[in-house]
XYZ file of N, CA and C in Angstrom:
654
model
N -18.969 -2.779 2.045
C -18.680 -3.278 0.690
C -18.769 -4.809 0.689
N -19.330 -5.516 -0.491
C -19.694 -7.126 -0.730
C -18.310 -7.503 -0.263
N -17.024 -7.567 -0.444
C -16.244 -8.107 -0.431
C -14.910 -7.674 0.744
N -15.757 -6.602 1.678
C -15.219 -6.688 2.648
C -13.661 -5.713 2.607
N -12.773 -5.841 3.568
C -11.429 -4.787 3.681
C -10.129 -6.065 2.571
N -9.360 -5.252 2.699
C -8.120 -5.707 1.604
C -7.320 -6.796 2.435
N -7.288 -6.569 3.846
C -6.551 -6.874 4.786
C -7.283 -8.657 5.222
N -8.295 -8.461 5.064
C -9.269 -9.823 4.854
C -8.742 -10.848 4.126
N -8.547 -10.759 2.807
C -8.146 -10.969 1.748
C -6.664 -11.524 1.889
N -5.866 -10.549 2.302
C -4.396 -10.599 2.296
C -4.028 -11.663 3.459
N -4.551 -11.426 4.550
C -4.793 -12.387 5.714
C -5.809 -12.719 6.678
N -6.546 -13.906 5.656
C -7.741 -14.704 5.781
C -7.016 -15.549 7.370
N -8.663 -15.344 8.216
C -8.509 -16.060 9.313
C -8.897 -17.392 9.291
N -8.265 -18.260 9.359
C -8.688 -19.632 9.669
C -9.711 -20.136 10.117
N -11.198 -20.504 9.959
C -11.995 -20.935 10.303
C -12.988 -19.888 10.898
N -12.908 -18.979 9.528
C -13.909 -18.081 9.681
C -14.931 -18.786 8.748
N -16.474 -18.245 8.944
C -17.269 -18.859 8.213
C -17.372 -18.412 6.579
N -17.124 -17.405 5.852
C -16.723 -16.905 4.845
C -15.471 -17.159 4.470
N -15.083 -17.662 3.919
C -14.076 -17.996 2.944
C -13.789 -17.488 2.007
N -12.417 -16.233 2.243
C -12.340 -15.367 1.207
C -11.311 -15.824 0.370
N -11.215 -14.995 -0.763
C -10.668 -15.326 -1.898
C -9.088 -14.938 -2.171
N -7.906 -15.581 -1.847
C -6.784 -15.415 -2.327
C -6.653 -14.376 -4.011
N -5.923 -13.235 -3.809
C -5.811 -12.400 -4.603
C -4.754 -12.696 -5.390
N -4.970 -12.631 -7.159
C -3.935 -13.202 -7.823
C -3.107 -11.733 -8.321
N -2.088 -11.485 -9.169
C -1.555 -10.540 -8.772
C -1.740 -9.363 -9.820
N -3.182 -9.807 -10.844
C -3.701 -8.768 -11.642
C -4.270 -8.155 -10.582
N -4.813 -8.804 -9.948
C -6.061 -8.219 -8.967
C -5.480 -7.570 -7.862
N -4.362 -7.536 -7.661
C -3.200 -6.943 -6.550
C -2.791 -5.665 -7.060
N -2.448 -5.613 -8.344
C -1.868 -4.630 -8.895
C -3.162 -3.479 -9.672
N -4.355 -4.131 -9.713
C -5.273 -3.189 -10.220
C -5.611 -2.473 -8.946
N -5.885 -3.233 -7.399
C -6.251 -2.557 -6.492
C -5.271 -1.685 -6.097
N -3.535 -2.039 -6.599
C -2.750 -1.018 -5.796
C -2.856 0.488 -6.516
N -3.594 0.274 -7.631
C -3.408 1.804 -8.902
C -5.117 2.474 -8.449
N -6.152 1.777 -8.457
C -6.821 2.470 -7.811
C -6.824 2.630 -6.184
N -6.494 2.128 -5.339
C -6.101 2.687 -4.066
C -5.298 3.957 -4.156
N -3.728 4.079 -5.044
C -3.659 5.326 -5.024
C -4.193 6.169 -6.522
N -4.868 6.088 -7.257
C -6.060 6.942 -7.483
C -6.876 7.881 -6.496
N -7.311 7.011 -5.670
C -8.002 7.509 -4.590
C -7.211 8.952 -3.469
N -5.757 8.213 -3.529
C -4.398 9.184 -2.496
C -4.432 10.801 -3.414
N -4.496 9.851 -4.402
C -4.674 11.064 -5.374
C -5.392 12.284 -5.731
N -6.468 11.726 -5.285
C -7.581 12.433 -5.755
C -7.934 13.427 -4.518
N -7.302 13.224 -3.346
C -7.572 13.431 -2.089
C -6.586 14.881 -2.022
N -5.040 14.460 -2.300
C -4.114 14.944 -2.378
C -4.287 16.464 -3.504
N -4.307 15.649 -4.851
C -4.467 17.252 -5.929
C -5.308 17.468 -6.457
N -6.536 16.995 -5.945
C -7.437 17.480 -6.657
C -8.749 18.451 -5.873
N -8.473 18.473 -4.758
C -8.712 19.084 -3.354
C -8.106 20.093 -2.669
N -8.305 21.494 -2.776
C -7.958 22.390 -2.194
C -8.099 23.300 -0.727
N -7.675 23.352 0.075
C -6.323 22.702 0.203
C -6.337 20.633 0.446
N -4.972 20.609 0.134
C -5.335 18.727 -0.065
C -6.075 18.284 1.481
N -6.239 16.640 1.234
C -6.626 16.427 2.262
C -5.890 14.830 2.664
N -5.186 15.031 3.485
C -4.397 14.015 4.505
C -4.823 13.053 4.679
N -5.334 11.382 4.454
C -6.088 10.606 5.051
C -5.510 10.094 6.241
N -4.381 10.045 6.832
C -3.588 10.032 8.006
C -4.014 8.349 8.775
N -4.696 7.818 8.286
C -4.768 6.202 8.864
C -4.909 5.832 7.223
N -4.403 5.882 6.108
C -4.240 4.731 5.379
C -3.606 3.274 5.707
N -4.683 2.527 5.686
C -3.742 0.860 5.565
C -4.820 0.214 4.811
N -4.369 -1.175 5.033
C -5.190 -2.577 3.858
C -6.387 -2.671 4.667
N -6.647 -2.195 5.583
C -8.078 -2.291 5.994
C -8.997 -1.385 5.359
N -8.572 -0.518 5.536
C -9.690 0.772 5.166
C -9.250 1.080 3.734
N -9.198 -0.042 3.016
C -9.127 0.079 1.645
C -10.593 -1.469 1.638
N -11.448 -0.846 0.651
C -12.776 -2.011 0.636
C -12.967 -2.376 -0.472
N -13.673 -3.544 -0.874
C -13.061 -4.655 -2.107
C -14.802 -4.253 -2.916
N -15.334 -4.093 -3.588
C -16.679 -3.973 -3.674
C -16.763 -5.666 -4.764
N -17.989 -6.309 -5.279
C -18.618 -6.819 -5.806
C -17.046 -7.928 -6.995
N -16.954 -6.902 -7.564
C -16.134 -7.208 -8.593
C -14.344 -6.769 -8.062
N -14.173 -6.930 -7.078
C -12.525 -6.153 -6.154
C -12.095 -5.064 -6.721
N -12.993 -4.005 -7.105
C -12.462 -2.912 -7.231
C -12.488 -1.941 -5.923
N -11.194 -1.350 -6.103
C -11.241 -0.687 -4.445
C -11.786 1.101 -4.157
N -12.170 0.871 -2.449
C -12.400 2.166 -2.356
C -11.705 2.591 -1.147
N -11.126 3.757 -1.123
C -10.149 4.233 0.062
C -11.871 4.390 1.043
N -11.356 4.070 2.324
C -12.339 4.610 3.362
C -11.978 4.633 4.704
N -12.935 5.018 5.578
C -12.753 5.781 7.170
C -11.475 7.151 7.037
N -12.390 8.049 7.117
C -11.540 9.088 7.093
C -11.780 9.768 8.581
N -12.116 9.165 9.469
C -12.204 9.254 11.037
C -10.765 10.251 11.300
N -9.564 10.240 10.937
C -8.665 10.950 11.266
C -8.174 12.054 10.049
N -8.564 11.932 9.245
C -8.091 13.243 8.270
C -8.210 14.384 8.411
N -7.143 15.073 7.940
C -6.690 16.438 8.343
C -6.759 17.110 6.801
N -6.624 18.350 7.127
C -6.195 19.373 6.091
C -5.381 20.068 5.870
N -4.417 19.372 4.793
C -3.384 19.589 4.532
C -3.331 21.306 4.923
N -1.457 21.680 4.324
C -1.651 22.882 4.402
C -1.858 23.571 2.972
N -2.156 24.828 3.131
C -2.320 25.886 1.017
C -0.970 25.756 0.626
N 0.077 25.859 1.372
C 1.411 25.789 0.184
C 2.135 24.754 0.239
N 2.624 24.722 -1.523
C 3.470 23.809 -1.590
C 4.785 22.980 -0.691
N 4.949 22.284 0.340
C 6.218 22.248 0.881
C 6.088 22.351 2.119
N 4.607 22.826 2.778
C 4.325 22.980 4.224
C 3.708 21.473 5.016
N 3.175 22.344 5.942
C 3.213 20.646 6.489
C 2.354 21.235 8.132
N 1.238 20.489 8.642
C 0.373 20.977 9.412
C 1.136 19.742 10.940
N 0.883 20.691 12.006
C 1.618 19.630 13.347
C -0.062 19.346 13.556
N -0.035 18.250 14.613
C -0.734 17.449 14.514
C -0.297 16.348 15.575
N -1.121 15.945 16.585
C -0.897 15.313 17.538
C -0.814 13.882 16.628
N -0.170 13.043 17.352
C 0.091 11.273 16.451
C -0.514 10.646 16.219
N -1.425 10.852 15.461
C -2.406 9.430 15.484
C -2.010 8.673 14.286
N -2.383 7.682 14.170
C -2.345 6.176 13.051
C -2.337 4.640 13.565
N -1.374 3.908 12.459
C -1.823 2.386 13.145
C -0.039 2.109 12.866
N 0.048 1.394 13.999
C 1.535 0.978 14.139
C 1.948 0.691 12.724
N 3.331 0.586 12.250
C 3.867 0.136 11.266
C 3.262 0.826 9.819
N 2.561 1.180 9.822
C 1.768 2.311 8.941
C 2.329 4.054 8.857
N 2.455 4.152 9.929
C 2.797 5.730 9.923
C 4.242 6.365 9.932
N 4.658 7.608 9.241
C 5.256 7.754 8.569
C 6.293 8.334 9.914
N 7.514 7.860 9.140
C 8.732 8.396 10.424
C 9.124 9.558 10.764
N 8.843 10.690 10.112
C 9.280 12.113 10.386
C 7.763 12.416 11.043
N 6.547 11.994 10.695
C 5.376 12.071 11.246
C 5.407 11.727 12.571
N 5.874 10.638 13.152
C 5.846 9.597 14.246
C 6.701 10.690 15.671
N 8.208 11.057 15.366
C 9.079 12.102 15.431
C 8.517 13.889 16.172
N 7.764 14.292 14.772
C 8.148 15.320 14.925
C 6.466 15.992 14.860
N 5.609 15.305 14.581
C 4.017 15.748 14.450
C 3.894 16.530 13.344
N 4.847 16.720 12.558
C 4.271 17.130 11.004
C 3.737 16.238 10.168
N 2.828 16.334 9.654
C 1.981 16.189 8.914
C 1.901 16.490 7.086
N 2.296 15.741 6.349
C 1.654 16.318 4.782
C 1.686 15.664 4.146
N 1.089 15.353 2.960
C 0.925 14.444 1.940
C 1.460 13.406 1.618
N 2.718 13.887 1.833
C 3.994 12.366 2.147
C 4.199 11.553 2.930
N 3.337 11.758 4.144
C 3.252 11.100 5.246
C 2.022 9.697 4.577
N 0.911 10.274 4.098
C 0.539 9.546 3.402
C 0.621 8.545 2.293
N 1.968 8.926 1.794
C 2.515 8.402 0.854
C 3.518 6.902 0.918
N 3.810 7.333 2.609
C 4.732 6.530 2.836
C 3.261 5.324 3.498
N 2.529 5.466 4.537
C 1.669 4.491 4.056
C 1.104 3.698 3.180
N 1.050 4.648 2.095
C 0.576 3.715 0.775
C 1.720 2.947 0.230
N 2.817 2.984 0.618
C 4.460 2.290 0.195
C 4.306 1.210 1.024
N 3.089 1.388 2.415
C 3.362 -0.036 3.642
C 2.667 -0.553 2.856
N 1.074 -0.447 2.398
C -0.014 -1.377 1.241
C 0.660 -2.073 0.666
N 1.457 -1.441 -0.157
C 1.636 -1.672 -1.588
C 2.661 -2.743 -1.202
N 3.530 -2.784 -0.334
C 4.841 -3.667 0.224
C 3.659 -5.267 0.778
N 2.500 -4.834 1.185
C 1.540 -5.780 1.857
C 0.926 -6.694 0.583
N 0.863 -5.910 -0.246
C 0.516 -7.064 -1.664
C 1.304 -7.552 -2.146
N 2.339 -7.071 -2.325
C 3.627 -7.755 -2.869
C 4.210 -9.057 -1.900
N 3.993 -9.089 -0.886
C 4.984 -9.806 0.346
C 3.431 -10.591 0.964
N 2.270 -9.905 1.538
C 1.265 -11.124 2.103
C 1.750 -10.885 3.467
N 2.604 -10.274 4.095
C 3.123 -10.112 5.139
C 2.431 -8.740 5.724
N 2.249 -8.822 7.178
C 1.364 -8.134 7.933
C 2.576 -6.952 8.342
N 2.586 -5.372 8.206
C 3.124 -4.465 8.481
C 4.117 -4.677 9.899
N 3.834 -5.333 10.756
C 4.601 -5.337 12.148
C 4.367 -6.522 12.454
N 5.194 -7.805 12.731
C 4.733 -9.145 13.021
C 5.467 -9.029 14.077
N 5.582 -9.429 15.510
C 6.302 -9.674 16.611
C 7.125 -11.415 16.397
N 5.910 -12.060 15.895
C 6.433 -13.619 15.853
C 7.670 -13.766 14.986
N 7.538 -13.242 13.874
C 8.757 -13.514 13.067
C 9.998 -13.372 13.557
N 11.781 -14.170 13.009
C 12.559 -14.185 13.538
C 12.810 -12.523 13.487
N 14.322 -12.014 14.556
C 15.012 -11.187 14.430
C 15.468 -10.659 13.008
N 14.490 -9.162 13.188
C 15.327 -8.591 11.251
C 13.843 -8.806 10.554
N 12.961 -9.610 10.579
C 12.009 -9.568 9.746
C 10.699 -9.227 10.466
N 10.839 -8.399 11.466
C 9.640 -8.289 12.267
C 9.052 -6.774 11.493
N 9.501 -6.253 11.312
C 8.972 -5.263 10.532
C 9.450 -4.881 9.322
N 8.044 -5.008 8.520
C 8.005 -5.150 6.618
C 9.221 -4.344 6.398
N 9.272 -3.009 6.471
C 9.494 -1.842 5.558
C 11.026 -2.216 5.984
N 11.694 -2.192 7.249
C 13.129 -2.646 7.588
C 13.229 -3.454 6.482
N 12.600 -4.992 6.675
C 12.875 -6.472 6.230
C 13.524 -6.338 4.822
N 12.040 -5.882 3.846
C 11.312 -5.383 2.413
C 12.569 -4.409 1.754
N 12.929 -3.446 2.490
C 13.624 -2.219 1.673
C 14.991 -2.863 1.120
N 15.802 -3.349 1.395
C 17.070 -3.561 1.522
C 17.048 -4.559 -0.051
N 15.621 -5.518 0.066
C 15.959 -6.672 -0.781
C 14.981 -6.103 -1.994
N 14.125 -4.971 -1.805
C 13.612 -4.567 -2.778
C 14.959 -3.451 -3.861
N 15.620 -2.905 -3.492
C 16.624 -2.333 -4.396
C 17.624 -3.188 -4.750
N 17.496 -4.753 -4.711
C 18.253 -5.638 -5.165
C 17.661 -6.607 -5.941
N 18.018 -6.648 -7.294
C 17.232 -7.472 -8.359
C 17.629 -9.086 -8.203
N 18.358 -9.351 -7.493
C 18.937 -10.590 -7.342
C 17.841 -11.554 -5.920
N 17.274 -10.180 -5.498
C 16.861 -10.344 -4.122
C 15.575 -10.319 -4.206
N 15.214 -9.215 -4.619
C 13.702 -8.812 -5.066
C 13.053 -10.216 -4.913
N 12.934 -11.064 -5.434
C 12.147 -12.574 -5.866
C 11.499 -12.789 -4.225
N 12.855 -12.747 -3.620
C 12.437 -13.244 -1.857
C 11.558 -12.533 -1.265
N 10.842 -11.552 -1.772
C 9.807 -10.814 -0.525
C 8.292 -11.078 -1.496
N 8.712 -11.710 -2.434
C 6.804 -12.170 -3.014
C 6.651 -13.195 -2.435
N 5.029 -12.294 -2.209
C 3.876 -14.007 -2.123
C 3.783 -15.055 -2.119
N 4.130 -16.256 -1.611
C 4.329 -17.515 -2.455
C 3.157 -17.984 -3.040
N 1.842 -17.242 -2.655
C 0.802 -17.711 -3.297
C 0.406 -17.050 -4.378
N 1.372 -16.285 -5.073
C 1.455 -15.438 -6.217
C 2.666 -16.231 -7.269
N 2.877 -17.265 -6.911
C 4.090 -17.883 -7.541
C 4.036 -18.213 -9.153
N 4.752 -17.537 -9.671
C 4.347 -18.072 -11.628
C 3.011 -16.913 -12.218
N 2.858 -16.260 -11.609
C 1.798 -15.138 -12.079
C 2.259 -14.027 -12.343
N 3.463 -13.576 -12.079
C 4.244 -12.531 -12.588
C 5.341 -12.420 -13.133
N 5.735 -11.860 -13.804
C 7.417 -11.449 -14.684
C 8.113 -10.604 -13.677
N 9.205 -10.534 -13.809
C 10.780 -10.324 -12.973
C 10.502 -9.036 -13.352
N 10.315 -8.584 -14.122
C 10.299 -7.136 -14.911
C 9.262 -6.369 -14.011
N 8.158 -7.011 -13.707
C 6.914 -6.450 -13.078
C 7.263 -6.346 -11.849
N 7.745 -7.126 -11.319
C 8.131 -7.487 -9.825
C 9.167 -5.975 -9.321
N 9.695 -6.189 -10.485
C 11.278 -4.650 -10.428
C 10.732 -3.684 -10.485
N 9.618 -3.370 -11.334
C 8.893 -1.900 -11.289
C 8.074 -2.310 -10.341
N 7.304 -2.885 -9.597
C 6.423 -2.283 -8.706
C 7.066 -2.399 -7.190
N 8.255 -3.119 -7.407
C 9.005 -2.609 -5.916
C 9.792 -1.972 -5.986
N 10.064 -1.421 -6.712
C 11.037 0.198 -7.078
C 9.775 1.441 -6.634
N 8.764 0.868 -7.093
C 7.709 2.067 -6.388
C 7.543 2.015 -5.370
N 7.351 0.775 -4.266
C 7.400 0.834 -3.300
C 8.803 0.918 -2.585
N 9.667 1.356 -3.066
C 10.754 1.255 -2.169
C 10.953 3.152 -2.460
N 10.282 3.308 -3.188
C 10.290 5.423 -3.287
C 9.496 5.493 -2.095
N 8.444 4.950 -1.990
C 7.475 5.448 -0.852
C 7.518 5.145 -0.029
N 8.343 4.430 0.671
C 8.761 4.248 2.093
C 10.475 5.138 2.495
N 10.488 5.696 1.326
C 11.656 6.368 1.930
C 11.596 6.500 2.913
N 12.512 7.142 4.403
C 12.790 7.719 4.752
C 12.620 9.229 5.035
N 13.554 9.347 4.486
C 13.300 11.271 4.095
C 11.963 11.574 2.818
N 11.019 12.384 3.545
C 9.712 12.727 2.878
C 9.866 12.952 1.403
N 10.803 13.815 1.515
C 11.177 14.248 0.102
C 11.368 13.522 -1.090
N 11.778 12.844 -0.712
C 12.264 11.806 -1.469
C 11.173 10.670 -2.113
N 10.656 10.777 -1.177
C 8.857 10.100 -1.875
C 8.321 10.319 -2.883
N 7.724 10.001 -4.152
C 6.980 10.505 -4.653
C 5.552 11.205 -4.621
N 5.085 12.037 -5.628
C 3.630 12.397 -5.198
C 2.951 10.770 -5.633
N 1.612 10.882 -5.407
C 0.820 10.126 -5.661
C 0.251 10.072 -7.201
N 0.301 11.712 -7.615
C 0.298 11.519 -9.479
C 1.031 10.483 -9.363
N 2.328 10.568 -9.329
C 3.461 9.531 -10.066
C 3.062 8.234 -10.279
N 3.256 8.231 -8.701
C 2.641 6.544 -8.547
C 1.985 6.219 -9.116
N 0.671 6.741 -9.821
C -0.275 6.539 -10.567
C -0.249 6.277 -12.268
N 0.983 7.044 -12.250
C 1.188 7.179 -14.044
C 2.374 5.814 -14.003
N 3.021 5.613 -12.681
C 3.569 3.961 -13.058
C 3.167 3.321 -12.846
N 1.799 3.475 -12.542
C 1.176 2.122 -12.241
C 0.108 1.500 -13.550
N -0.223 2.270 -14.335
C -1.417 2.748 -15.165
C -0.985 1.340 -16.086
N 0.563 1.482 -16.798
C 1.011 0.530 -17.381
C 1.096 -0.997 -17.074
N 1.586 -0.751 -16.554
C 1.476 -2.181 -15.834
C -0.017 -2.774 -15.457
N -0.839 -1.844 -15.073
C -2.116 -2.985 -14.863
C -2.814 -2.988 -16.600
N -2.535 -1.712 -17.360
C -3.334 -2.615 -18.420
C -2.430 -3.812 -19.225
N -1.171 -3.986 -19.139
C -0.370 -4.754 -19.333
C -1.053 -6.607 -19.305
N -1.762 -6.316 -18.469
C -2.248 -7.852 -17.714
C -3.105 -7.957 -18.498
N -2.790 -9.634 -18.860
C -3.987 -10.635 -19.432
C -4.826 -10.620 -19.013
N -6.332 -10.312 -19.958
C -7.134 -10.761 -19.501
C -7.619 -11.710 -18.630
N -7.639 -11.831 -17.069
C -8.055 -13.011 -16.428
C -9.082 -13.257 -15.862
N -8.789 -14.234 -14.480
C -9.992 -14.264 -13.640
C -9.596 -12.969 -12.709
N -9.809 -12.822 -12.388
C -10.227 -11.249 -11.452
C -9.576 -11.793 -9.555
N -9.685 -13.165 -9.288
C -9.403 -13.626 -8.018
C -8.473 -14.506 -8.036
N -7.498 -15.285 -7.470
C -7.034 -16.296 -7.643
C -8.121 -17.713 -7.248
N -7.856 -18.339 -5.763
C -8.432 -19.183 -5.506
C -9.072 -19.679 -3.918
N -10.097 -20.259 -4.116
C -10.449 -20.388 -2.451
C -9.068 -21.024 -1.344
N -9.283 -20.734 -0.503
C -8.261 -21.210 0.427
C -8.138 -22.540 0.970
């Protein structure tokens, strides 16, 4: 794809010869509703569903105009036919990405996926890389760091972007980390499907002003 993985984008390497484009947070929030479009489409519209089991910001690809496409399905599985089941499955994924009852116990199902798309979605909001070793004690991993201050409206403010600063409302900020703080639950259950996610997300991106589509070179 012209514009390369999400993860590019989110964390541009220093003195690479391409110089990618800082994402402003229309363009954050349109890629997070079609990325899970895509969970979606995989999930219910596919019989039996189908697992992408390495979702992250990489293998999500930016095309021409940053509209996204889920890709590498190198590890996907097939789900199971009934509602509520769940296929074992030796461990595969990418650190800090994969889901904790998955990691545990080698079950496998849709929610496992779900809770990945809760690490993305925490990765646009924050700019912060899923597992950092460097960072102090307590903030080395997003979803720990992220969860606690995302169900706190007082708090919420502290895990955005700073290069997203003045581009969003408090209101926006509260609904789209209330979604991400469903999908990193914990307990599977408790996750939403990926419909959902989709029907709260729908609002909010047509919500957005007409803009530029990118923020700015680096």
């Amino acid at each position: 794809m012209v514009n390369g993985g999400l993860q590019e984008h989110l964390y541009p390497v220093s003195g690479s010869n391409a110089m990618p484009l800082r994402l402003d947070w229309e363009t954050r929030l349109r890629i997070a509703l079609e990325a899970a479009k895509g969970l979606e489409y995989l999930h219910e519209h596919i019989s039996p569903p189908v697992i992408h089991r390495d979702f992250k910001s990489s293998n999500i690809l930016l095309d021409k105009n940053f509209h996204a496409k889920v890709s590498d399905f190198g590890l996907a599985k097939l789900g199971p036919d009934k509602a509520g089941g769940h296929v074992s499955t030796r461990v595969l994924g990418t650190q800090g990405y994969v889901a904790p009852e998955y990691a545990l116990t080698g079950h496998l199902t849709t929610k496992s996926d779900v809770y990945s798309y809760g690490v993305v979605l925490l990765e646009l909001l924050t700019g912060r890389v899923p597992v950092d070793t460097k960072r102090p004690p307590g903030e080395g991993v997003l979803v720990t760091w992220a969860l606690p201050r995302m169900t706190d409206r007082e708090k919420v403010v502290q895990i955005m972007d700073p290069a997203m600063e003045g581009q969003y409302s408090m209101k926006e900020v509260i609904q789209v980390a209330a979604i991400a703080a469903m999908c990193v639950q914990p307990e599977a259950d408790y996750r939403p499907l990926m419909a959902d996610v989709v029907q709260s997300l729908v609002p909010l991106v047509k919500a957005q002003r007409p803009a530029s589509k990118v923020g700015k070179l680096l």
